[in-house]
Coordinates of C-alpha atoms and ligand atoms in Angstrom, one line a residue:
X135 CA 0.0 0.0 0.0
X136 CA 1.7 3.6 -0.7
X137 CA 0.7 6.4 1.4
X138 CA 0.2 9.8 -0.1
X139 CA 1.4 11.7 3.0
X140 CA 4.4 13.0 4.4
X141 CA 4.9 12.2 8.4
X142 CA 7.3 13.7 11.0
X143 CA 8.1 13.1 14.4
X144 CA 10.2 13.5 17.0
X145 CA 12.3 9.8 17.5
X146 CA 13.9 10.8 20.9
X147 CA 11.9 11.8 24.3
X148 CA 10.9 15.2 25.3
X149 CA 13.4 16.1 27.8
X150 CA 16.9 17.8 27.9
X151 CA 19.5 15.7 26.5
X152 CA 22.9 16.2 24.3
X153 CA 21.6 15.5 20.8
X154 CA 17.9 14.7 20.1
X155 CA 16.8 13.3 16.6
X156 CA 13.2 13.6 14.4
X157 CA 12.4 12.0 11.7
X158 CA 10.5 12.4 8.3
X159 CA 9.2 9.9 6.0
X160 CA 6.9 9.9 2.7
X161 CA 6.5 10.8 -0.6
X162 CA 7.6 14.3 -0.2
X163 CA 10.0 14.0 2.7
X164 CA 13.1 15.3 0.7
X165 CA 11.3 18.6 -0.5
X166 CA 9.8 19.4 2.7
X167 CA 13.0 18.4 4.2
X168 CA 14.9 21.0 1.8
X169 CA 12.2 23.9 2.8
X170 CA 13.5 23.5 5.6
X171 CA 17.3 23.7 5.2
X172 CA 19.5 27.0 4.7
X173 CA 22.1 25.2 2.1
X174 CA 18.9 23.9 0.4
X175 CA 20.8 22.8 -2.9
X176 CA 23.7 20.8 -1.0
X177 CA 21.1 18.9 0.8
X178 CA 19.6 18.2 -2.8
X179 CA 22.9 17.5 -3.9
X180 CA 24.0 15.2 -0.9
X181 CA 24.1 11.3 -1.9
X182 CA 21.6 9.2 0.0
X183 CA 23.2 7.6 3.6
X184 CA 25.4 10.7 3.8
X185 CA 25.8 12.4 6.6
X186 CA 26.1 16.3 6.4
X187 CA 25.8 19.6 8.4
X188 CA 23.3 22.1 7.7
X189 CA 21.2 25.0 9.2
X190 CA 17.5 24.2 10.1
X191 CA 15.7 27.1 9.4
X192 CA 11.6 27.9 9.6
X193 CA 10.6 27.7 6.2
X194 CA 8.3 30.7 6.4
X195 CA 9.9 32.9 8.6
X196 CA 13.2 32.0 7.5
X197 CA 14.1 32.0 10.9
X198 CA 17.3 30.1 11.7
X199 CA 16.5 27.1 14.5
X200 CA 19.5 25.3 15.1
X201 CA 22.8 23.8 13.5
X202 CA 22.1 20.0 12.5
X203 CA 23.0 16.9 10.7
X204 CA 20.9 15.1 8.5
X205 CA 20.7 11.8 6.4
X206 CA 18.5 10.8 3.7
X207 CA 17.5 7.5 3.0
X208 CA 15.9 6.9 -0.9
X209 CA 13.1 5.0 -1.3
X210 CA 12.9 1.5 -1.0
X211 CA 16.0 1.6 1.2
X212 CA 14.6 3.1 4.8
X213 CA 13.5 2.0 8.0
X214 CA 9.5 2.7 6.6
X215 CA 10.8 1.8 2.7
X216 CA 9.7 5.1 1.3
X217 CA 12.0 8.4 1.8
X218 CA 12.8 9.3 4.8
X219 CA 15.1 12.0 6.2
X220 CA 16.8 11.8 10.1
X221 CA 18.5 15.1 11.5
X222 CA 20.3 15.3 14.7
X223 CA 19.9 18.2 16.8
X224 CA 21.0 20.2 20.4
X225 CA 18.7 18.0 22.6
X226 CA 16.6 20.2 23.8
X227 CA 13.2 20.1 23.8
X228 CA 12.5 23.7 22.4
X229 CA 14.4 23.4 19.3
X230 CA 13.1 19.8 18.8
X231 CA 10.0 21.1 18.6
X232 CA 11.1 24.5 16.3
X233 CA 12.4 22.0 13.8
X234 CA 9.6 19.6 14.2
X235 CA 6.8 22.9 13.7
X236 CA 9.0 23.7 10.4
X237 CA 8.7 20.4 8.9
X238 CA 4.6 20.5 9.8
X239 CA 4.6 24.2 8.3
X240 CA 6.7 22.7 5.2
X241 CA 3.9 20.3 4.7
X242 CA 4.7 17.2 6.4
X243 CA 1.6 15.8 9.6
X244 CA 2.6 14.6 12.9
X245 CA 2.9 11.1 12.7
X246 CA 0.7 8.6 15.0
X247 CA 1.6 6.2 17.7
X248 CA 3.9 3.3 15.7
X249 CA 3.1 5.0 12.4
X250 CA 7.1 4.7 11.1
X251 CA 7.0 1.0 11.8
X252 CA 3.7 0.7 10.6
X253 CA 4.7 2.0 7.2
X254 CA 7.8 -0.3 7.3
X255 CA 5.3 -3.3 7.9
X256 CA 3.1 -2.3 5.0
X257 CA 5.9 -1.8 3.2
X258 CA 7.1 -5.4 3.6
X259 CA 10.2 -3.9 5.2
X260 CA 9.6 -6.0 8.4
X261 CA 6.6 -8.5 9.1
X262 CA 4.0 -8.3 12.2
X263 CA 7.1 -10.3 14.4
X264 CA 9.2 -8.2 13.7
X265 CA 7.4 -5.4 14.7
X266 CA 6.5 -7.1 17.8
X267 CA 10.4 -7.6 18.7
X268 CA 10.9 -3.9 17.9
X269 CA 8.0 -3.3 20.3
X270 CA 9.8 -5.5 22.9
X271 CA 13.0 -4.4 22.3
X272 CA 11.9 -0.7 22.9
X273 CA 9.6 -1.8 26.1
X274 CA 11.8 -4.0 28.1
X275 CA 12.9 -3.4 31.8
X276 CA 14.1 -6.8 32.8
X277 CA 17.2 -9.0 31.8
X278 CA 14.3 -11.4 31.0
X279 CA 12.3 -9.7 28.5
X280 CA 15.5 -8.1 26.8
X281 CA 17.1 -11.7 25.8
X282 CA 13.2 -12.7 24.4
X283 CA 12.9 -9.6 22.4
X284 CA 16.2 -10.2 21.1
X285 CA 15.8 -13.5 19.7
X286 CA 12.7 -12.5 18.2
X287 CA 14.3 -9.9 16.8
X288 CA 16.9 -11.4 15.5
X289 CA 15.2 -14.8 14.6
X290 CA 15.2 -14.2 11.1
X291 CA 12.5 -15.8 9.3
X292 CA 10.1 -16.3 12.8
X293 CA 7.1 -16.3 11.5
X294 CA 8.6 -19.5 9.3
X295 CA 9.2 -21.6 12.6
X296 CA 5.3 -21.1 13.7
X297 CA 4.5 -22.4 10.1
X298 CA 6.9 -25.0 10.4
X299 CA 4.9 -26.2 13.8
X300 CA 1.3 -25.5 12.0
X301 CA 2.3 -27.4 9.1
X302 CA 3.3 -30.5 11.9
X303 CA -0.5 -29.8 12.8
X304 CA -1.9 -30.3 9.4
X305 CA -0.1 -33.4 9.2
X306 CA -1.7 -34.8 12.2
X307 CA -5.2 -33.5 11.4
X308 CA -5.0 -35.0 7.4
X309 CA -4.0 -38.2 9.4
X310 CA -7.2 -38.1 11.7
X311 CA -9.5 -37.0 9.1
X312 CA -8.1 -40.0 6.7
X313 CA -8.2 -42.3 9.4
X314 CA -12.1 -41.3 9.8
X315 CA -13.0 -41.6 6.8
X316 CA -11.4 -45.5 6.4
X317 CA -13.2 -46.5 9.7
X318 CA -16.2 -45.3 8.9
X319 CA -16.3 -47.6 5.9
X320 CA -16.0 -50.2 8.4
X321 CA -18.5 -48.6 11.3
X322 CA -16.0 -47.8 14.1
X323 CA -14.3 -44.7 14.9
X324 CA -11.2 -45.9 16.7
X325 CA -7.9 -43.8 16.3
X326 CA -4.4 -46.1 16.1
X327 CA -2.0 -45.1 19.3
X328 CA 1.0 -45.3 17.2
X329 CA 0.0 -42.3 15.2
X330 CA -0.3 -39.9 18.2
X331 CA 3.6 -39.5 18.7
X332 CA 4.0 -36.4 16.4
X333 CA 1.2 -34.5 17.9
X334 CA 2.4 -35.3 22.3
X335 CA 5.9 -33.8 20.8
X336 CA 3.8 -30.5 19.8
X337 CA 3.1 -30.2 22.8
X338 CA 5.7 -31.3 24.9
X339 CA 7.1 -28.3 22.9
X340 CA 5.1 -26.2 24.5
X341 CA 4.9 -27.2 27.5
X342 CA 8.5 -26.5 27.6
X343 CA 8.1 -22.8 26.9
X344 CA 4.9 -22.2 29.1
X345 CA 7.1 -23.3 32.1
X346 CA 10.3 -21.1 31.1
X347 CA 7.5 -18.2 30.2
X348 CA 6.4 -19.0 34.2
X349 CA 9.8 -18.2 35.3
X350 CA 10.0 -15.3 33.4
X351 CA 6.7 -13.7 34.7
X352 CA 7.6 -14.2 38.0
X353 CA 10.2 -11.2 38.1
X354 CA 9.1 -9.5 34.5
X355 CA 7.3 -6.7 36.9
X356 CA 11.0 -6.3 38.9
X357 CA 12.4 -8.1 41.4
X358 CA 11.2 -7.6 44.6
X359 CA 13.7 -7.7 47.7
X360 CA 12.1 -6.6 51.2
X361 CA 13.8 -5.9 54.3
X362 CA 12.1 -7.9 57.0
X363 CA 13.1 -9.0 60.7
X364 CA 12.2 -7.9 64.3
X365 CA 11.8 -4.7 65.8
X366 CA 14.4 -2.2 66.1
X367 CA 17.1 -4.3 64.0
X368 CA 18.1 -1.3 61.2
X369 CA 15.7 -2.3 58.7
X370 CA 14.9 1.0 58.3
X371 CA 18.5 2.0 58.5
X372 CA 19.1 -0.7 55.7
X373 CA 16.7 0.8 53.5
X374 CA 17.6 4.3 53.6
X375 CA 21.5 3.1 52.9
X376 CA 19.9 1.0 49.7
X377 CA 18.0 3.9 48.2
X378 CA 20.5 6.3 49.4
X379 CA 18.6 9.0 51.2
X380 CA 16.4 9.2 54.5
X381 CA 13.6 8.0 52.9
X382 CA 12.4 5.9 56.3
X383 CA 11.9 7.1 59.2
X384 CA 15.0 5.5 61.7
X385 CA 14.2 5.8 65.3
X386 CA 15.3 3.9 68.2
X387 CA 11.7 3.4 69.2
X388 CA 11.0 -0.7 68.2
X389 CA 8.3 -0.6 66.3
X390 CA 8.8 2.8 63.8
X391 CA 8.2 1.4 60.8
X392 CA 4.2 0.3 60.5
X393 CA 3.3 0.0 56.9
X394 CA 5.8 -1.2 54.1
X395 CA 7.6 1.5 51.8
X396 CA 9.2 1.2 48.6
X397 CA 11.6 2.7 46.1
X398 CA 13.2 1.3 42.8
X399 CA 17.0 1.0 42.7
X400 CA 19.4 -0.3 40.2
X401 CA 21.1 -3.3 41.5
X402 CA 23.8 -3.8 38.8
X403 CA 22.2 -2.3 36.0
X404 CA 18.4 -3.8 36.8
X405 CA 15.6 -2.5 38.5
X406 CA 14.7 -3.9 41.4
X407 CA 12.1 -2.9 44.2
X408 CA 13.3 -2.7 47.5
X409 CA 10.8 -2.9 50.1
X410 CA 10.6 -2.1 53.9
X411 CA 8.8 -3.5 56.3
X412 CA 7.2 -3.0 59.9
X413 CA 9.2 -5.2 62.3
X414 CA 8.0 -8.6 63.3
X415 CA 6.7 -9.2 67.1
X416 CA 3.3 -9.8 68.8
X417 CA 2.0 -6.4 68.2
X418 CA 0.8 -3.9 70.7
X419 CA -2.1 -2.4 68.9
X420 CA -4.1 -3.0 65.7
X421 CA -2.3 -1.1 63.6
X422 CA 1.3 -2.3 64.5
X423 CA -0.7 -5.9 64.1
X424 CA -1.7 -5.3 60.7
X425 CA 1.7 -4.1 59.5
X426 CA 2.7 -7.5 60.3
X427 CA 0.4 -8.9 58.3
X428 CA 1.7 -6.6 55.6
X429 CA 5.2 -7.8 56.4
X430 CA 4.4 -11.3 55.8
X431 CA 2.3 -11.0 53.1
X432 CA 5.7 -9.4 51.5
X433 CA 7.9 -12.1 52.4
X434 CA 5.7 -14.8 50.8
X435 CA 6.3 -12.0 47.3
X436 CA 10.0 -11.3 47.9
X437 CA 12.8 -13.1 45.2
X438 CA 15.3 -12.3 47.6
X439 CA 14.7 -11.3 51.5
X440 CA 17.1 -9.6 53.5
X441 CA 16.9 -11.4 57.4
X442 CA 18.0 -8.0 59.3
X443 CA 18.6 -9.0 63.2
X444 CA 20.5 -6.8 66.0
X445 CA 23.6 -8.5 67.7
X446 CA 22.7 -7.0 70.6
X447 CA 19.5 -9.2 71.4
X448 CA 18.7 -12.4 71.9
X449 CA 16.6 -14.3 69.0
X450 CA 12.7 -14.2 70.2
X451 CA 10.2 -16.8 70.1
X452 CA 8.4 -15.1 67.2
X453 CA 11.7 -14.4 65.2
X454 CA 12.6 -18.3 65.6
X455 CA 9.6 -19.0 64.3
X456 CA 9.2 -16.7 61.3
X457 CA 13.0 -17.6 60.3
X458 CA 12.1 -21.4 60.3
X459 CA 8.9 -20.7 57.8
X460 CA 11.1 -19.0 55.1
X461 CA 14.0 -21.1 55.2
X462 CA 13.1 -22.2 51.4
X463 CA 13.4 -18.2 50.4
X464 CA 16.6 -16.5 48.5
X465 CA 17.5 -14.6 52.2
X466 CA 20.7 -13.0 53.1
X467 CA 21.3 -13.2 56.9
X468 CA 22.7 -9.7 58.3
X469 CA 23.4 -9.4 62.2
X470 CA 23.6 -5.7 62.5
X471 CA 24.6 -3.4 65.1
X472 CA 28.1 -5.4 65.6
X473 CA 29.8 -2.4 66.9
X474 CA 27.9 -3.0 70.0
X475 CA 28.0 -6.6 70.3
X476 CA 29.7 -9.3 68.0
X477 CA 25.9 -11.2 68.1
X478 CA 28.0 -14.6 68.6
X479 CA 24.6 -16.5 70.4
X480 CA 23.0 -15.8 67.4
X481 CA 25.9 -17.1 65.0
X482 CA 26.4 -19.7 66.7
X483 CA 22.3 -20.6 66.6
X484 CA 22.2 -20.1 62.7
X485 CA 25.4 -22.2 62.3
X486 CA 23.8 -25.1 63.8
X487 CA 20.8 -24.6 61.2
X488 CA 23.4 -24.4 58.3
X489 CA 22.8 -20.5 57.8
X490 CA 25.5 -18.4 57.2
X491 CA 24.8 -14.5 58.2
X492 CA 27.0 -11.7 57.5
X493 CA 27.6 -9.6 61.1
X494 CA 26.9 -5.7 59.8
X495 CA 27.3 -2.3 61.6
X496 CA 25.7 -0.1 59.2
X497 CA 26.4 3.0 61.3
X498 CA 29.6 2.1 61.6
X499 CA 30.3 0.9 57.7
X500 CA 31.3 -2.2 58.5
X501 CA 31.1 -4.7 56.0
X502 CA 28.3 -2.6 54.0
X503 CA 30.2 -3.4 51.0
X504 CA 30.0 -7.1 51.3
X505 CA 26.6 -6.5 51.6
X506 CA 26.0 -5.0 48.6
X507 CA 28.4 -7.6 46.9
X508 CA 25.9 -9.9 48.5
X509 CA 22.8 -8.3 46.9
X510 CA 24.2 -8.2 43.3
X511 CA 25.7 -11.4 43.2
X512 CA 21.6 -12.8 43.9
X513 CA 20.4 -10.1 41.6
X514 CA 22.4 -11.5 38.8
X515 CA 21.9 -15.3 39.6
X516 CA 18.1 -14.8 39.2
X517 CA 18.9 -13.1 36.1
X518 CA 21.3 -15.8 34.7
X519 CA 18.8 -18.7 36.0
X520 CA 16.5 -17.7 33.0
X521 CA 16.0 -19.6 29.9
X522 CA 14.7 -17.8 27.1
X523 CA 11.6 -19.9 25.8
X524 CA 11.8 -20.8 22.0
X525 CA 8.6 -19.7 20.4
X526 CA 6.7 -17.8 23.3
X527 CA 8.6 -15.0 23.9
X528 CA 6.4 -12.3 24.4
X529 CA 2.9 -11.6 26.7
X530 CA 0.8 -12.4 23.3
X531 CA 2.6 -15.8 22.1
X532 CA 2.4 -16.5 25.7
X533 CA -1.4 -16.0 25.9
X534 CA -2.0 -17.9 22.7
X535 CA 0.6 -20.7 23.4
X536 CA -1.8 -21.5 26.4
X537 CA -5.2 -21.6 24.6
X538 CA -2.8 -23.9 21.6
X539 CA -1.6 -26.0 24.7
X540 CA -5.3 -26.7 25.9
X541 CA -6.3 -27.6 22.4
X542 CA -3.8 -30.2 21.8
X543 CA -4.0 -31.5 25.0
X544 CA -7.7 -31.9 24.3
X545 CA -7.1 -33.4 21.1
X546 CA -5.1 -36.1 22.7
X547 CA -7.6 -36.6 25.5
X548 CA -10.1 -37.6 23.0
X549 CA -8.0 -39.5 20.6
X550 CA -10.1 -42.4 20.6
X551 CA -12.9 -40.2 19.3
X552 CA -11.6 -39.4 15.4
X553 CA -14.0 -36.4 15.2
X554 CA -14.2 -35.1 18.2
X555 CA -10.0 -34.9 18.0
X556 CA -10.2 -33.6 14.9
X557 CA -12.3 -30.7 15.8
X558 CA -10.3 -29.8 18.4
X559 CA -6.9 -29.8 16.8
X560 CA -8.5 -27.6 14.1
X561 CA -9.4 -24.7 16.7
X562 CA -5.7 -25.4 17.5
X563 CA -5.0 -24.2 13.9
X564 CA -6.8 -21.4 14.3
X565 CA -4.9 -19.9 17.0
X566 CA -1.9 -20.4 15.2
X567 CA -3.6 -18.5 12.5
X568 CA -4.1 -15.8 15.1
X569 CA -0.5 -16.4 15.9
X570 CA 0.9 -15.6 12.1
X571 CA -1.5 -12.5 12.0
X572 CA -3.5 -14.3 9.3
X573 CA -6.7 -13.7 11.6
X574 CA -8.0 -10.9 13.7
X575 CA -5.2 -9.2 11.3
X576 CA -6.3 -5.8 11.9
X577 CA -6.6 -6.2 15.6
X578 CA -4.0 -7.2 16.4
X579 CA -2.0 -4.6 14.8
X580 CA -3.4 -1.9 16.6
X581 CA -2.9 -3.7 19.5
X582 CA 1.2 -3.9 18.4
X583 CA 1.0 -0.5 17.8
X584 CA -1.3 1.0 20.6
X585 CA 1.8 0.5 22.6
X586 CA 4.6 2.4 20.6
X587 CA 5.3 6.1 21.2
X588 CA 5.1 8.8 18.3
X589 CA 8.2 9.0 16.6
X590 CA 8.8 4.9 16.2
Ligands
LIG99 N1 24.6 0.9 67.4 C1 24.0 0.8 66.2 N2 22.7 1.3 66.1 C2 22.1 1.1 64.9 C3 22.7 0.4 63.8 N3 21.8 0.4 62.8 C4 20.7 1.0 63.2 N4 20.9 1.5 64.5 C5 19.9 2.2 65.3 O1 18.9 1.3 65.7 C6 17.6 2.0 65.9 C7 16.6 1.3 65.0 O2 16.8 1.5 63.7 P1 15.7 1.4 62.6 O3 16.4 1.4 61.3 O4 14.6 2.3 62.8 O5 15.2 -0.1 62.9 P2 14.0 -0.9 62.2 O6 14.4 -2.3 62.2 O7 13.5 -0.3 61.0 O8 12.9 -0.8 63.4 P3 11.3 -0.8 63.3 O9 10.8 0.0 62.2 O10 10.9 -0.3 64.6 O11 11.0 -2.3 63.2 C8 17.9 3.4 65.4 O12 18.1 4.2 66.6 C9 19.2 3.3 64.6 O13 19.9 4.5 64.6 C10 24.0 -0.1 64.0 O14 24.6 -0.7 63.1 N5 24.6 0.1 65.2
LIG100 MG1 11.8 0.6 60.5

């Protein structure tokens, strides 16, 4: 399909920053492009893919906006695979949008959400998976979902592997519908075992990828590490250290602390969200009681829990208790508040149960660092731990890698019954249909696309 019009959009955030870019692309995007440019005849005159300097100027006014560089890309060989023009300029967002209201008064429209890669997938220039790992690519916040949108991105041919497994599911369903056809010449409807193999592969396949997609969802909204342990132990303390200003209120009143508070940090380059939490102990009132409840509730969540405990005082009957039901978690030990006692009872205690703990003074800076050392080294390994599924590899293939699962599986459940298997391994087709985009084709590009930002 060709589009008549000429779009332009900023391709960088608003905000200040050293260079930002825009972009223009359509039928007229080298005229409007030269209206807009003092040396108007040496940006006629410069080759396609080379880069130049020039003066962005208002194209009424002749106003000059900034000094900028600027490629052009001829038609079919662009990002969108018409022309398209990129210019670099001073990141801020004034001029971005000076140069952006020149190339709108030159005659180009502000483009819409996704409408680059749109054109591109009209275009042929990508297909509807590759848009989807560009989607991913730009949307990711997790280790995770950065190594999926890779390999759909750089998969190649994906869309050839789901035909590869639909084709695998024609096979199977030609085979059934042969199969009830011959039987029903002799009056029984009785599918051979022997012919089933192919199809419990499919989805073994699957079932593969639904539980590394499991994994992944687990931690694809961030990884959660709370601060929990009894009253007065630092928690609080801990917290503020973490994020790195007095976000907490610290007081040497047990029991501060009454609801949870959180902040995101970067732990060695991912997000994470570190929670605090009211310390644990048979509660004086209702309210302290009920941040206890909140406490627990975000121990069950946490990946990783960070056990904080003062050296100074003796393990409790509630502590004991609490430590006992999370021994299964990701926890770092810390015995704080060694600068007032060296807390050997309670080594000794956790020793016996196999637990090592790291004795801390955080107002004193002692061992802080191997703390934090601590804290990445757990923040990587959950990272590492994850396998990047084959074919599901985003929250869509995920969704309809489920319903696919449930088919097949009820297509083998009814084996024995030619037709009814038969009917349900076609609905199976369908969703791989849904899968390639030939189905609900219009929907689910908008859906692609409602979540790109102008300018991609
Ligand atoms: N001596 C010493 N005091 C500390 C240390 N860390 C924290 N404290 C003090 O211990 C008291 C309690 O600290 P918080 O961080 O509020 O403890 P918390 O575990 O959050 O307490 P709750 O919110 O009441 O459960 C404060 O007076 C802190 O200044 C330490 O390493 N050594
Ligand atoms: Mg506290």
């Amino acid at each position: 399909m060709i589009e008549t019009d000429t779009i332009a959009a900023p391709a960088t955030p608003r905000g200040k920053s050293a260079l930002a870019a825009l972009r223009i692309s359509g039928p007229a995007a080298f005229q409007i492009t030269a209206r807009c440019i003092q040396e108007k005849i040496l940006f006629e005159k410069t080759p396609a893919r080379y880069i130049q300097l020039f003066i962005a100027k208002d194209p009424i006014t002749e106003k000059t906006i900034d000094q900028i560089t600027a490629v052009k890309y001829s038609s079919p060989r662009s990002f969108t695979g018409e022309d398209m023009v990129e210019f670099f300029c001073h990141g801020g967002p004034f001029i971005v949008n000076e140069i952006h209201h020149a190339l709108i008064t030159a005659g180009a429209r502000l483009a819409k959400k996704g409408e680059f890669t749109r054109r591109a997938l009209l275009n042929r220039k990508i297909d509807l998976m590759k848009a989807e790992a560009i989607r991913g690519l730009i949307e990711c916040n997790s280790e995770a979902e950065f190594l999926c949108a890779q390999k759909l991105y750089y998969s190649g041919n994906f869309a050839s592997k789901i035909r590869n497994m639909r084709e695998g599911l024609i096979e199977q369903l030609a085979k059934i519908e042969n199969f009830i056809e011959f039987e029903e010449e002799q009056g029984g409807i009785k599918a051979r075992q022997d012919d089933k193999e192919g199809i419990v592969s499919i989805l073994k396949q699957i079932e593969a990828d639904l539980t590394k997609r499991e994994k992944i969802k687990t931690i694809e909204k961030g990884l959660r590490i709370v601060i929990a342990g009894p009253t007065n132990a630092g928690k609080s303390t801990l917290f503020n250290t973490i994020v790195g200003y007095n976000r907490a209120i610290v007081h040497s009143k047990p029991g501060t602390t009454r609801d949870t508070i959180s902040e995101t940090v970067l732990i060695k380059g991912h997000e994470v969200l570190l929670i605090d939490s009211a310390g644990i102990r048979d509660g004086t009132d209702d309210i302290e009681r009920e941040g206890v409840v909140r406490s627990k509730e975000e121990i069950e969540k946490a990946h990783i829990l960070i056990w904080v405990t003062a050296a100074d005082r003796p393990f409790e009957e509630e502590e004991l208790k609490e430590l006992m039901n999370f021994k299964h978690k990701n926890t770092i030990y810390l015995i704080n508040k060694i600068d007032k006692s060296e807390g050997k009872e309670k080594h000794f205690y956790l020793d016996t149960k196999k637990i090592k703990a790291i004795g801390i003074s955080l107002k004193n800076h002692i061992n802080n660092e191997q703390l934090m050392d601590e804290i990445g080294k757990r923040v990587e390994q959950i990272n590492k731990d994850i396998e990047v599924p084959d074919l599901l590899l985003n929250a869509r293939y995920d969704e309809i890698g489920r319903s696919l699962y449930n088919e097949i599986k009820l297509t083998i459940e009814h084996w024995d019954r030619a037709e009814v298997a038969a009917n349900y391994l076609k609905s199976g087709i369908t969703k791989i249909d849904e899968w390639l985009g030939k189905t609900n084709t219009e929907d689910i590009i908008n859906k692609i696309f409602d979540g790109f930002c102008i300018g991609k």
